[in-house]
PDB file of C-alpha atoms and ligand atoms in Angstrom:
ATOM      1  CA  MET A  86     -11.602 -30.171 -13.754  1.00 58.00           C
ATOM      2  CA  GLY A  87      -7.913 -30.470 -12.640  1.00 63.00           C
ATOM      3  CA  THR A  88      -5.431 -33.009 -13.390  1.00 72.00           C
ATOM      4  CA  ASP A  89      -3.858 -35.620 -11.197  1.00 81.00           C
ATOM      5  CA  ARG A  90      -0.353 -34.714 -12.196  1.00 91.00           C
ATOM      6  CA  PRO A  91       1.180 -31.590 -14.007  1.00 94.00           C
ATOM      7  CA  ARG A  92       0.623 -31.508 -17.787  1.00 97.00           C
ATOM      8  CA  VAL A  93       2.385 -29.158 -20.018  1.00 98.00           C
ATOM      9  CA  PHE A  94       1.349 -27.976 -23.591  1.00 98.00           C
ATOM     10  CA  LEU A  95       4.220 -26.644 -25.654  1.00 98.00           C
ATOM     11  CA  PHE A  96       2.597 -24.759 -28.694  1.00 98.00           C
ATOM     12  CA  ASP A  97       4.106 -24.101 -32.010  1.00 98.00           C
ATOM     13  CA  ILE A  98       3.116 -20.759 -33.448  1.00 98.00           C
ATOM     14  CA  ASP A  99       2.915 -20.596 -37.285  1.00 97.00           C
ATOM     15  CA  GLY A 100       0.186 -22.697 -38.712  1.00 97.00           C
ATOM     16  CA  THR A 101      -0.842 -23.869 -35.185  1.00 98.00           C
ATOM     17  CA  LEU A 102      -2.041 -20.786 -33.286  1.00 98.00           C
ATOM     18  CA  LEU A 103      -2.010 -18.270 -36.170  1.00 98.00           C
ATOM     19  CA  HIS A 104      -1.106 -17.581 -39.741  1.00 97.00           C
ATOM     20  CA  GLY A 105       1.313 -14.676 -39.817  1.00 94.00           C
ATOM     21  CA  GLY A 106       0.601 -13.985 -43.533  1.00 90.00           C
ATOM     22  CA  GLY A 107       3.379 -11.929 -44.804  1.00 93.00           C
ATOM     23  CA  LEU A 108       4.714 -10.888 -41.538  1.00 96.00           C
ATOM     24  CA  SER A 109       8.032 -12.959 -41.569  1.00 96.00           C
ATOM     25  CA  VAL A 110       8.410 -12.870 -45.319  1.00 96.00           C
ATOM     26  CA  GLU A 111       8.222  -9.071 -45.660  1.00 97.00           C
ATOM     27  CA  SER A 112      10.346  -8.515 -42.533  1.00 98.00           C
ATOM     28  CA  TYR A 113      13.100 -10.841 -43.717  1.00 98.00           C
ATOM     29  CA  CYS A 114      12.805  -9.088 -47.237  1.00 98.00           C
ATOM     30  CA  SER A 115      13.409  -5.795 -45.566  1.00 98.00           C
ATOM     31  CA  ALA A 116      16.309  -7.072 -43.594  1.00 98.00           C
ATOM     32  CA  PHE A 117      17.994  -8.860 -46.627  1.00 98.00           C
ATOM     33  CA  THR A 118      17.442  -5.625 -48.680  1.00 98.00           C
ATOM     34  CA  HIS A 119      19.043  -3.509 -45.963  1.00 97.00           C
ATOM     35  CA  ILE A 120      22.098  -5.595 -45.641  1.00 96.00           C
ATOM     36  CA  PHE A 121      22.639  -7.132 -49.107  1.00 97.00           C
ATOM     37  CA  GLY A 122      20.683  -4.694 -51.250  1.00 97.00           C
ATOM     38  CA  GLU A 123      18.544  -7.623 -52.584  1.00 96.00           C
ATOM     39  CA  PRO A 124      14.974  -8.569 -51.578  1.00 96.00           C
ATOM     40  CA  TYR A 125      15.640 -12.188 -51.007  1.00 96.00           C
ATOM     41  CA  SER A 126      12.606 -14.181 -50.080  1.00 96.00           C
ATOM     42  CA  ILE A 127      12.410 -16.989 -47.321  1.00 97.00           C
ATOM     43  CA  ARG A 128       9.611 -18.503 -49.614  1.00 95.00           C
ATOM     44  CA  ALA A 129      12.684 -19.816 -51.607  1.00 96.00           C
ATOM     45  CA  VAL A 130      12.994 -22.503 -48.935  1.00 96.00           C
ATOM     46  CA  ASP A 131      10.522 -24.833 -47.172  1.00 93.00           C
ATOM     47  CA  CYS A 132      10.204 -23.026 -43.767  1.00 93.00           C
ATOM     48  CA  SER A 133       7.453 -25.054 -42.192  1.00 93.00           C
ATOM     49  CA  GLY A 134       8.586 -26.343 -38.698  1.00 95.00           C
ATOM     50  CA  ARG A 135      12.177 -25.020 -39.129  1.00 96.00           C
ATOM     51  CA  THR A 136      13.834 -22.603 -36.768  1.00 97.00           C
ATOM     52  CA  ASP A 137      14.591 -19.015 -37.976  1.00 97.00           C
ATOM     53  CA  PRO A 138      18.328 -19.517 -37.773  1.00 97.00           C
ATOM     54  CA  TRP A 139      17.893 -22.639 -40.075  1.00 97.00           C
ATOM     55  CA  ILE A 140      15.633 -20.570 -42.505  1.00 97.00           C
ATOM     56  CA  VAL A 141      18.066 -17.831 -42.767  1.00 97.00           C
ATOM     57  CA  ARG A 142      20.954 -20.163 -43.365  1.00 97.00           C
ATOM     58  CA  ALA A 143      19.049 -21.957 -46.028  1.00 97.00           C
ATOM     59  CA  VAL A 144      18.089 -18.926 -47.650  1.00 97.00           C
ATOM     60  CA  LEU A 145      21.598 -17.456 -47.750  1.00 97.00           C
ATOM     61  CA  ARG A 146      22.844 -20.903 -49.276  1.00 97.00           C
ATOM     62  CA  HIS A 147      19.918 -20.841 -51.880  1.00 97.00           C
ATOM     63  CA  TYR A 148      21.138 -17.422 -53.212  1.00 97.00           C
ATOM     64  CA  GLY A 149      24.646 -18.307 -53.262  1.00 96.00           C
ATOM     65  CA  LEU A 150      25.791 -16.576 -50.089  1.00 96.00           C
ATOM     66  CA  THR A 151      27.228 -19.727 -48.595  1.00 95.00           C
ATOM     67  CA  GLU A 152      30.132 -17.815 -46.859  1.00 95.00           C
ATOM     68  CA  PHE A 153      27.640 -15.869 -44.791  1.00 96.00           C
ATOM     69  CA  ALA A 154      25.576 -18.956 -43.646  1.00 94.00           C
ATOM     70  CA  GLU A 155      27.838 -19.598 -40.975  1.00 91.00           C
ATOM     71  CA  ASP A 156      28.868 -16.024 -40.047  1.00 94.00           C
ATOM     72  CA  GLY A 157      27.306 -15.356 -36.658  1.00 94.00           C
ATOM     73  CA  SER A 158      27.853 -11.575 -36.871  1.00 96.00           C
ATOM     74  CA  ILE A 159      25.881 -11.545 -40.148  1.00 97.00           C
ATOM     75  CA  LEU A 160      23.199 -13.626 -38.768  1.00 97.00           C
ATOM     76  CA  GLU A 161      22.739 -11.471 -35.823  1.00 97.00           C
ATOM     77  CA  GLU A 162      22.590  -8.324 -38.079  1.00 98.00           C
ATOM     78  CA  ILE A 163      20.043  -9.911 -40.199  1.00 98.00           C
ATOM     79  CA  PHE A 164      17.978 -10.861 -37.045  1.00 98.00           C
ATOM     80  CA  ARG A 165      18.180  -7.347 -35.663  1.00 98.00           C
ATOM     81  CA  HIS A 166      16.841  -5.866 -38.889  1.00 98.00           C
ATOM     82  CA  PHE A 167      14.384  -8.484 -39.186  1.00 98.00           C
ATOM     83  CA  LEU A 168      12.920  -7.855 -35.788  1.00 98.00           C
ATOM     84  CA  THR A 169      13.022  -4.048 -36.141  1.00 98.00           C
ATOM     85  CA  ALA A 170      10.991  -4.339 -39.532  1.00 98.00           C
ATOM     86  CA  MET A 171       8.529  -6.838 -37.822  1.00 98.00           C
ATOM     87  CA  ARG A 172       7.986  -4.542 -34.933  1.00 98.00           C
ATOM     88  CA  ALA A 173       7.222  -1.657 -37.203  1.00 98.00           C
ATOM     89  CA  MET A 174       4.634  -3.760 -39.023  1.00 98.00           C
ATOM     90  CA  VAL A 175       3.010  -4.850 -35.769  1.00 98.00           C
ATOM     91  CA  ASP A 176       3.115  -1.325 -34.256  1.00 98.00           C
ATOM     92  CA  ALA A 177       1.464  -0.168 -37.524  1.00 98.00           C
ATOM     93  CA  GLY A 178      -1.367  -2.535 -36.856  1.00 97.00           C
ATOM     94  CA  TYR A 179      -0.533  -5.677 -38.869  1.00 97.00           C
ATOM     95  CA  GLN A 180      -3.164  -8.208 -38.002  1.00 97.00           C
ATOM     96  CA  ALA A 181      -2.150 -12.035 -37.979  1.00 98.00           C
ATOM     97  CA  GLU A 182      -5.002 -14.513 -38.443  1.00 98.00           C
ATOM     98  CA  VAL A 183      -5.924 -16.526 -35.324  1.00 98.00           C
ATOM     99  CA  LEU A 184      -6.782 -20.136 -36.293  1.00 98.00           C
ATOM    100  CA  PRO A 185     -10.189 -21.599 -35.404  1.00 96.00           C
ATOM    101  CA  GLY A 186     -10.619 -22.985 -31.720  1.00 97.00           C
ATOM    102  CA  VAL A 187      -7.367 -21.568 -30.559  1.00 98.00           C
ATOM    103  CA  ARG A 188      -8.563 -18.838 -28.024  1.00 98.00           C
ATOM    104  CA  GLU A 189     -11.176 -21.317 -26.634  1.00 98.00           C
ATOM    105  CA  ALA A 190      -8.546 -23.990 -26.300  1.00 98.00           C
ATOM    106  CA  LEU A 191      -6.146 -21.471 -24.644  1.00 98.00           C
ATOM    107  CA  ASP A 192      -8.850 -20.208 -22.323  1.00 98.00           C
ATOM    108  CA  PHE A 193      -9.716 -23.757 -21.302  1.00 98.00           C
ATOM    109  CA  LEU A 194      -6.233 -24.757 -20.584  1.00 97.00           C
ATOM    110  CA  GLY A 195      -5.665 -21.499 -18.661  1.00 96.00           C
ATOM    111  CA  SER A 196      -8.466 -22.258 -16.390  1.00 96.00           C
ATOM    112  CA  THR A 197      -7.566 -25.748 -15.668  1.00 96.00           C
ATOM    113  CA  PRO A 198      -5.481 -26.457 -12.449  1.00 95.00           C
ATOM    114  CA  GLY A 199      -2.134 -28.257 -13.008  1.00 95.00           C
ATOM    115  CA  VAL A 200      -1.827 -27.254 -16.711  1.00 97.00           C
ATOM    116  CA  THR A 201       1.079 -25.209 -17.904  1.00 97.00           C
ATOM    117  CA  ARG A 202       0.758 -23.396 -21.373  1.00 97.00           C
ATOM    118  CA  ALA A 203       4.168 -22.575 -23.131  1.00 98.00           C
ATOM    119  CA  LEU A 204       5.724 -22.197 -26.425  1.00 98.00           C
ATOM    120  CA  LEU A 205       8.098 -24.404 -28.475  1.00 98.00           C
ATOM    121  CA  THR A 206       8.595 -22.627 -31.839  1.00 98.00           C
ATOM    122  CA  GLY A 207      11.094 -21.976 -34.375  1.00 97.00           C
ATOM    123  CA  ASN A 208      10.596 -18.184 -33.922  1.00 98.00           C
ATOM    124  CA  LEU A 209      13.237 -16.184 -32.133  1.00 98.00           C
ATOM    125  CA  LYS A 210      11.810 -15.395 -28.853  1.00 98.00           C
ATOM    126  CA  GLU A 211      11.179 -11.807 -29.516  1.00 98.00           C
ATOM    127  CA  GLY A 212       9.537 -12.699 -33.042  1.00 98.00           C
ATOM    128  CA  ALA A 213       7.272 -15.053 -31.121  1.00 98.00           C
ATOM    129  CA  ARG A 214       6.183 -12.270 -28.912  1.00 98.00           C
ATOM    130  CA  LEU A 215       5.583 -10.064 -31.998  1.00 98.00           C
ATOM    131  CA  LYS A 216       3.532 -12.665 -33.864  1.00 98.00           C
ATOM    132  CA  LEU A 217       1.293 -13.245 -30.785  1.00 98.00           C
ATOM    133  CA  GLN A 218       0.863  -9.636 -30.321  1.00 98.00           C
ATOM    134  CA  ALA A 219      -0.244  -9.290 -33.990  1.00 98.00           C
ATOM    135  CA  ALA A 220      -2.817 -11.931 -33.385  1.00 98.00           C
ATOM    136  CA  GLU A 221      -3.891 -10.564 -30.044  1.00 98.00           C
ATOM    137  CA  LEU A 222      -2.774 -13.751 -28.433  1.00 98.00           C
ATOM    138  CA  LEU A 223       0.024 -12.440 -26.154  1.00 97.00           C
ATOM    139  CA  GLN A 224      -2.359 -12.312 -23.131  1.00 97.00           C
ATOM    140  CA  TYR A 225      -2.258 -16.170 -23.153  1.00 97.00           C
ATOM    141  CA  PHE A 226       1.620 -16.140 -22.739  1.00 96.00           C
ATOM    142  CA  GLY A 227       2.842 -14.249 -19.971  1.00 93.00           C
ATOM    143  CA  GLU A 228       6.504 -13.743 -18.954  1.00 94.00           C
ATOM    144  CA  GLU A 229       6.490 -16.905 -17.044  1.00 91.00           C
ATOM    145  CA  SER A 230       5.471 -18.976 -19.833  1.00 92.00           C
ATOM    146  CA  PHE A 231       8.146 -17.233 -22.014  1.00 96.00           C
ATOM    147  CA  ALA A 232      10.799 -18.453 -19.498  1.00 95.00           C
ATOM    148  CA  LEU A 233       9.767 -21.934 -20.284  1.00 95.00           C
ATOM    149  CA  GLY A 234       9.547 -23.696 -23.552  1.00 94.00           C
ATOM    150  CA  ALA A 235      12.089 -23.136 -26.255  1.00 98.00           C
ATOM    151  CA  PHE A 236      12.568 -20.846 -29.226  1.00 98.00           C
ATOM    152  CA  GLY A 237      14.686 -20.698 -32.423  1.00 97.00           C
ATOM    153  CA  SER A 238      17.033 -18.305 -30.693  1.00 96.00           C
ATOM    154  CA  ASP A 239      18.103 -21.279 -28.438  1.00 97.00           C
ATOM    155  CA  HIS A 240      19.336 -23.605 -31.309  1.00 96.00           C
ATOM    156  CA  HIS A 241      18.956 -23.748 -35.089  1.00 95.00           C
ATOM    157  CA  GLU A 242      17.758 -27.473 -35.004  1.00 96.00           C
ATOM    158  CA  ARG A 243      14.388 -27.794 -33.871  1.00 96.00           C
ATOM    159  CA  GLU A 244      14.882 -31.193 -32.659  1.00 96.00           C
ATOM    160  CA  ARG A 245      17.301 -29.710 -30.181  1.00 97.00           C
ATOM    161  CA  LEU A 246      14.675 -27.474 -28.679  1.00 98.00           C
ATOM    162  CA  ALA A 247      12.828 -30.336 -26.757  1.00 97.00           C
ATOM    163  CA  ALA A 248      15.666 -31.261 -24.345  1.00 97.00           C
ATOM    164  CA  ILE A 249      16.087 -27.372 -23.746  1.00 98.00           C
ATOM    165  CA  ALA A 250      12.416 -27.018 -22.961  1.00 98.00           C
ATOM    166  CA  LEU A 251      12.510 -30.209 -20.791  1.00 98.00           C
ATOM    167  CA  ASP A 252      15.321 -28.742 -18.690  1.00 98.00           C
ATOM    168  CA  ARG A 253      13.448 -25.398 -18.166  1.00 98.00           C
ATOM    169  CA  LEU A 254      10.153 -27.256 -17.391  1.00 97.00           C
ATOM    170  CA  ARG A 255      11.759 -29.490 -14.767  1.00 97.00           C
ATOM    171  CA  HIS A 256      13.640 -26.503 -13.244  1.00 97.00           C
ATOM    172  CA  ALA A 257      10.282 -24.781 -12.809  1.00 96.00           C
ATOM    173  CA  LEU A 258       7.990 -27.648 -12.231  1.00 95.00           C
ATOM    174  CA  GLY A 259      10.189 -30.016 -10.467  1.00 95.00           C
ATOM    175  CA  ASP A 260      12.356 -33.119 -11.548  1.00 95.00           C
ATOM    176  CA  SER A 261       9.288 -35.421 -11.354  1.00 95.00           C
ATOM    177  CA  LEU A 262       7.775 -33.974 -14.358  1.00 97.00           C
ATOM    178  CA  GLN A 263       7.478 -36.894 -16.904  1.00 97.00           C
ATOM    179  CA  ALA A 264       8.342 -36.195 -20.521  1.00 98.00           C
ATOM    180  CA  ARG A 265       5.159 -37.959 -21.469  1.00 97.00           C
ATOM    181  CA  ASP A 266       3.198 -35.614 -19.734  1.00 97.00           C
ATOM    182  CA  VAL A 267       4.588 -32.807 -22.059  1.00 98.00           C
ATOM    183  CA  TRP A 268       2.555 -32.515 -25.281  1.00 98.00           C
ATOM    184  CA  ILE A 269       3.853 -30.660 -28.256  1.00 98.00           C
ATOM    185  CA  VAL A 270       1.046 -29.088 -30.428  1.00 98.00           C
ATOM    186  CA  GLY A 271       2.226 -28.494 -33.910  1.00 98.00           C
ATOM    187  CA  ASP A 272       1.454 -28.499 -37.554  1.00 98.00           C
ATOM    188  CA  SER A 273       4.574 -29.846 -39.167  1.00 97.00           C
ATOM    189  CA  ILE A 274       6.475 -33.028 -39.320  1.00 98.00           C
ATOM    190  CA  HIS A 275       9.406 -31.274 -37.508  1.00 97.00           C
ATOM    191  CA  ASP A 276       7.059 -30.748 -34.548  1.00 98.00           C
ATOM    192  CA  ILE A 277       6.694 -34.437 -34.441  1.00 98.00           C
ATOM    193  CA  SER A 278      10.390 -35.266 -34.572  1.00 97.00           C
ATOM    194  CA  CYS A 279      10.948 -32.623 -32.097  1.00 97.00           C
ATOM    195  CA  ALA A 280       8.628 -34.189 -29.624  1.00 98.00           C
ATOM    196  CA  ARG A 281      10.047 -37.653 -30.179  1.00 97.00           C
ATOM    197  CA  ALA A 282      13.550 -36.372 -29.405  1.00 96.00           C
ATOM    198  CA  ALA A 283      12.647 -35.757 -25.770  1.00 97.00           C
ATOM    199  CA  GLY A 284       9.947 -38.400 -25.255  1.00 98.00           C
ATOM    200  CA  PHE A 285       7.009 -35.807 -25.423  1.00 98.00           C
ATOM    201  CA  ARG A 286       3.852 -36.790 -26.838  1.00 98.00           C
ATOM    202  CA  VAL A 287       2.388 -34.778 -29.744  1.00 98.00           C
ATOM    203  CA  LEU A 288      -0.932 -33.391 -30.889  1.00 98.00           C
ATOM    204  CA  ALA A 289      -0.550 -32.823 -34.762  1.00 98.00           C
ATOM    205  CA  VAL A 290      -2.942 -30.304 -36.318  1.00 98.00           C
ATOM    206  CA  ALA A 291      -3.423 -30.169 -39.940  1.00 98.00           C
ATOM    207  CA  SER A 292      -4.103 -26.369 -39.949  1.00 97.00           C
ATOM    208  CA  GLY A 293      -0.669 -25.306 -41.647  1.00 96.00           C
ATOM    209  CA  SER A 294       0.924 -25.978 -44.919  1.00 95.00           C
ATOM    210  CA  THR A 295       1.641 -29.713 -44.398  1.00 97.00           C
ATOM    211  CA  PRO A 296      -0.915 -32.207 -45.547  1.00 97.00           C
ATOM    212  CA  ARG A 297      -2.766 -34.258 -43.163  1.00 98.00           C
ATOM    213  CA  ALA A 298      -1.568 -37.521 -44.934  1.00 98.00           C
ATOM    214  CA  GLU A 299       2.090 -36.410 -44.471  1.00 98.00           C
ATOM    215  CA  LEU A 300       1.494 -35.607 -40.618  1.00 98.00           C
ATOM    216  CA  ALA A 301      -0.227 -39.235 -40.376  1.00 98.00           C
ATOM    217  CA  ASP A 302       2.908 -40.831 -41.952  1.00 98.00           C
ATOM    218  CA  LYS A 303       4.855 -39.618 -38.865  1.00 98.00           C
ATOM    219  CA  ASN A 304       2.459 -41.256 -36.408  1.00 98.00           C
ATOM    220  CA  PRO A 305       1.665 -38.377 -34.117  1.00 98.00           C
ATOM    221  CA  ASP A 306      -0.178 -39.481 -30.977  1.00 98.00           C
ATOM    222  CA  ILE A 307      -3.273 -37.570 -32.054  1.00 98.00           C
ATOM    223  CA  LEU A 308      -4.054 -35.845 -35.434  1.00 98.00           C
ATOM    224  CA  ILE A 309      -6.699 -33.372 -35.891  1.00 98.00           C
ATOM    225  CA  ASP A 310      -7.731 -30.918 -38.421  1.00 98.00           C
ATOM    226  CA  ALA A 311      -8.239 -27.952 -36.026  1.00 97.00           C
ATOM    227  CA  LEU A 312      -8.002 -27.219 -32.254  1.00 98.00           C
ATOM    228  CA  ASP A 313     -10.766 -27.563 -29.937  1.00 96.00           C
ATOM    229  CA  VAL A 314     -11.554 -27.724 -26.196  1.00 98.00           C
ATOM    230  CA  GLY A 315     -12.652 -31.302 -26.591  1.00 97.00           C
ATOM    231  CA  ILE A 316      -9.347 -32.836 -27.563  1.00 98.00           C
ATOM    232  CA  PHE A 317      -7.647 -31.197 -24.686  1.00 98.00           C
ATOM    233  CA  ARG A 318     -10.393 -32.526 -22.329  1.00 97.00           C
ATOM    234  CA  ARG A 319      -9.549 -35.986 -23.818  1.00 97.00           C
ATOM    235  CA  ILE A 320      -5.881 -35.579 -23.298  1.00 97.00           C
ATOM    236  CA  LEU A 321      -6.290 -34.609 -19.677  1.00 96.00           C
ATOM    237  CA  HIS A 322      -8.124 -37.908 -18.979  1.00 93.00           C
ATOM    238  CA  MET A 323      -5.233 -39.856 -20.703  1.00 90.00           C
TER     239      MET A 323
HETATM  240 MG1   MG B 524       4.180 -24.335 -37.497  1.00 65.88          MG
END
């Protein structure tokens, strides 16, 4: 089966493709300890659907370090330590949990002509790579897919990532690519608002921390409990 026109699926990572467990929490804890001498926790803020730069700023404000929240050089230093800590955990064999149906869906999309798989995630680009590596999902997202899509390292507001991704996709696939043929696949209300910001459609999956009813309130095009091949077959016929 192929498609009559190009279709793009932009996947969120956390809560959609995998559960990272303590990977981010522990890596940030290590970075904050290194820089501030305190093991600040990103669990102090609601991280779901947010970008890494948004999360770090919110955490700094939460702990009363407001003056650092807009300090680009401090943020860069935090990210550098964060990525180093995460790389060490992944290299030591840390395993992230792949969510049900994910491999089958990614295999199916990868074998369907005319379909592009890429990422739209709040993770920093390098953090995204490490999380996918920890879940043994990196083989589904090659260098070419990392050049498409958008990451938390592109902008701190998730809604802004959609326009960035659309620019990259049209550059790669042609200006005739319709925004409505781009689907965001994500588990938070911010994936939904991000999709709406660029006219993308959205497949919401209630496999993360956001309750199904809360996702339903935001009127995603499709809402499911877990990814499977069938839902992608259905979308390709739409
Ligand atoms: Mg998510």
